[in-house]
Tab-separated table of C-alpha atoms in Angstrom:
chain	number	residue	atom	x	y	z
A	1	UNK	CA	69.291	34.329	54.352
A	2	UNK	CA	66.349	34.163	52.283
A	3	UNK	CA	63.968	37.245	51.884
A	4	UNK	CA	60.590	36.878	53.427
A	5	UNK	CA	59.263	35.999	49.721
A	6	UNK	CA	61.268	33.138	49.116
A	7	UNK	CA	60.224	31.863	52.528
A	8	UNK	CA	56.541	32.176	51.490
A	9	UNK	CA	56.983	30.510	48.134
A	10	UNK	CA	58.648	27.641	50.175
A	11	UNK	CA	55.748	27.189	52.699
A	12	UNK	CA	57.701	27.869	55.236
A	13	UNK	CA	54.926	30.013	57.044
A	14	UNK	CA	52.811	27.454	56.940
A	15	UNK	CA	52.112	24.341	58.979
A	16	UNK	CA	50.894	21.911	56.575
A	17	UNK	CA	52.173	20.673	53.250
A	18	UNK	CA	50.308	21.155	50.499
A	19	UNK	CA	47.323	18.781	49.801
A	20	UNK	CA	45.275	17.979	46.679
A	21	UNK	CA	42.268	16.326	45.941
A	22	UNK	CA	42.353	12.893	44.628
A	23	UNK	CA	40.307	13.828	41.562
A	24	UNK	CA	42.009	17.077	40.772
A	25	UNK	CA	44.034	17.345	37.466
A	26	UNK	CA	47.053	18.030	39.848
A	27	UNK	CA	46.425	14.228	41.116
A	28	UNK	CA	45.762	12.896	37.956
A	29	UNK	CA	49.495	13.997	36.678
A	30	UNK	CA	50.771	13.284	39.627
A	31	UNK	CA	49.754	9.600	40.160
A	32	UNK	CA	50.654	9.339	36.361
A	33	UNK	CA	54.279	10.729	37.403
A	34	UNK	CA	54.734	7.997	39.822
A	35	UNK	CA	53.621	5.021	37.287
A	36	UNK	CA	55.955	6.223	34.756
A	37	UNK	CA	59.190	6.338	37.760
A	38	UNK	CA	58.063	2.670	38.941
A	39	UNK	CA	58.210	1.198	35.572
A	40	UNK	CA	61.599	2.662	34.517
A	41	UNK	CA	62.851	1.658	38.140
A	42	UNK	CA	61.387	-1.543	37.478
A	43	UNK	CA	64.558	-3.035	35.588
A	44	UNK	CA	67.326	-2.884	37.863
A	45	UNK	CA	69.953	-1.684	36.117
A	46	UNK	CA	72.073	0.028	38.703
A	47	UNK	CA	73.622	2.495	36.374
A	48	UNK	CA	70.274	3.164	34.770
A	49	UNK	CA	69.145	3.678	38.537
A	50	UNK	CA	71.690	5.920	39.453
A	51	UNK	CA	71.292	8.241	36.281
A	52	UNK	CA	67.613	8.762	37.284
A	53	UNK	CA	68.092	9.719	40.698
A	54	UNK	CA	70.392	11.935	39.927
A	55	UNK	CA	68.060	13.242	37.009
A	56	UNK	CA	65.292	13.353	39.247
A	57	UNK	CA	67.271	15.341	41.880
A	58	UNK	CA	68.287	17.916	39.456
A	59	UNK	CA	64.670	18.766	37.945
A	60	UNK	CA	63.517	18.823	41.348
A	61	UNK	CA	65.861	21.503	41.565
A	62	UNK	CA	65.172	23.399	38.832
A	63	UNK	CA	61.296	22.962	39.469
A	64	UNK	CA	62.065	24.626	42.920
A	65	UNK	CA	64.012	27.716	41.514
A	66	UNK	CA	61.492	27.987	38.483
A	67	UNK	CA	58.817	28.411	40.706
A	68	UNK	CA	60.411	30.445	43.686
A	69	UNK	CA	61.230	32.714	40.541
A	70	UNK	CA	57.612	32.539	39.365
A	71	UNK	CA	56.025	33.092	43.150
A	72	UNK	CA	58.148	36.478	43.416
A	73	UNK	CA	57.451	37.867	40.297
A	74	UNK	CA	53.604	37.259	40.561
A	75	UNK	CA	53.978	38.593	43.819
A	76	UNK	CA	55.657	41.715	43.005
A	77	UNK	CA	53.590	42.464	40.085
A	78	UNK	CA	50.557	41.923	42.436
A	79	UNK	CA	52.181	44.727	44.533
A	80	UNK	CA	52.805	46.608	41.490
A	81	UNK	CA	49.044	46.661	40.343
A	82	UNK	CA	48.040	47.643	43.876
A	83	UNK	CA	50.325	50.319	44.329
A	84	UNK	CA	48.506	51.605	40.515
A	85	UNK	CA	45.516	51.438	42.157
A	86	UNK	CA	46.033	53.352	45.178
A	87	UNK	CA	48.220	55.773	43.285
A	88	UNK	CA	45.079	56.147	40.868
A	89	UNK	CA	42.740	59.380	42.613
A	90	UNK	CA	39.825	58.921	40.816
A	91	UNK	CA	36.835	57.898	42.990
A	92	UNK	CA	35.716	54.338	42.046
A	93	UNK	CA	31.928	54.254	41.234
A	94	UNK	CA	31.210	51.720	39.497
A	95	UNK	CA	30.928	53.895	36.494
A	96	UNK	CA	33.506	54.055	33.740
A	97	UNK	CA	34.332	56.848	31.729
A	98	UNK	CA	35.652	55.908	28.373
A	99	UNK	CA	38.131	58.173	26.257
A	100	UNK	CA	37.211	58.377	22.542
């Protein structure tokens, strides 16, 4: 079973897939992703094929569980920082008080 941050960091509490704009940098790679995979699938060499799909699948996978690792560790050291905060009894005024 996967804990409830793993879940999160897989969208699965969400209804919708994630969407981009067309003119964000995100698109921009993206599009230039997909030019780059229909040019080398372009010459059908079968063997050639087969290597890239099976490359492809892989990084996929490795994307997935780099950034399931990142989402938790952000998350927790999100927590972390708020937990210093409320741990912290100093009133917060706006001023600061600076130690020579």
């Amino acid at each position: 079973m996967k804990s409830a941050l793993e879940e999160l960091a897989h969208s699965n509490f969400f209804s919708e897939n994630y969407k981009f704009k067309d003119d964000s940098l995100y698109a921009h790679a993206f599009f230039k992703n997909n030019e780059k995979e229909k040019k080398l699938r372009s010459h059908p060499d079968e063997e050639q094929i087969r290597l890239l799909n099976e490359y492809c699948d892989t990084q996929s996978d490795l994307e997935e569980l780099d950034d399931t690792d990142n989402f938790i560790y952000g998350f927790t050291f999100g927590v972390r920082m708020m937990i210093e905060v409320f741990q912290d009894s100093s009133p917060i005024t706006g001023a600061r008080i600076l130690d020579d």
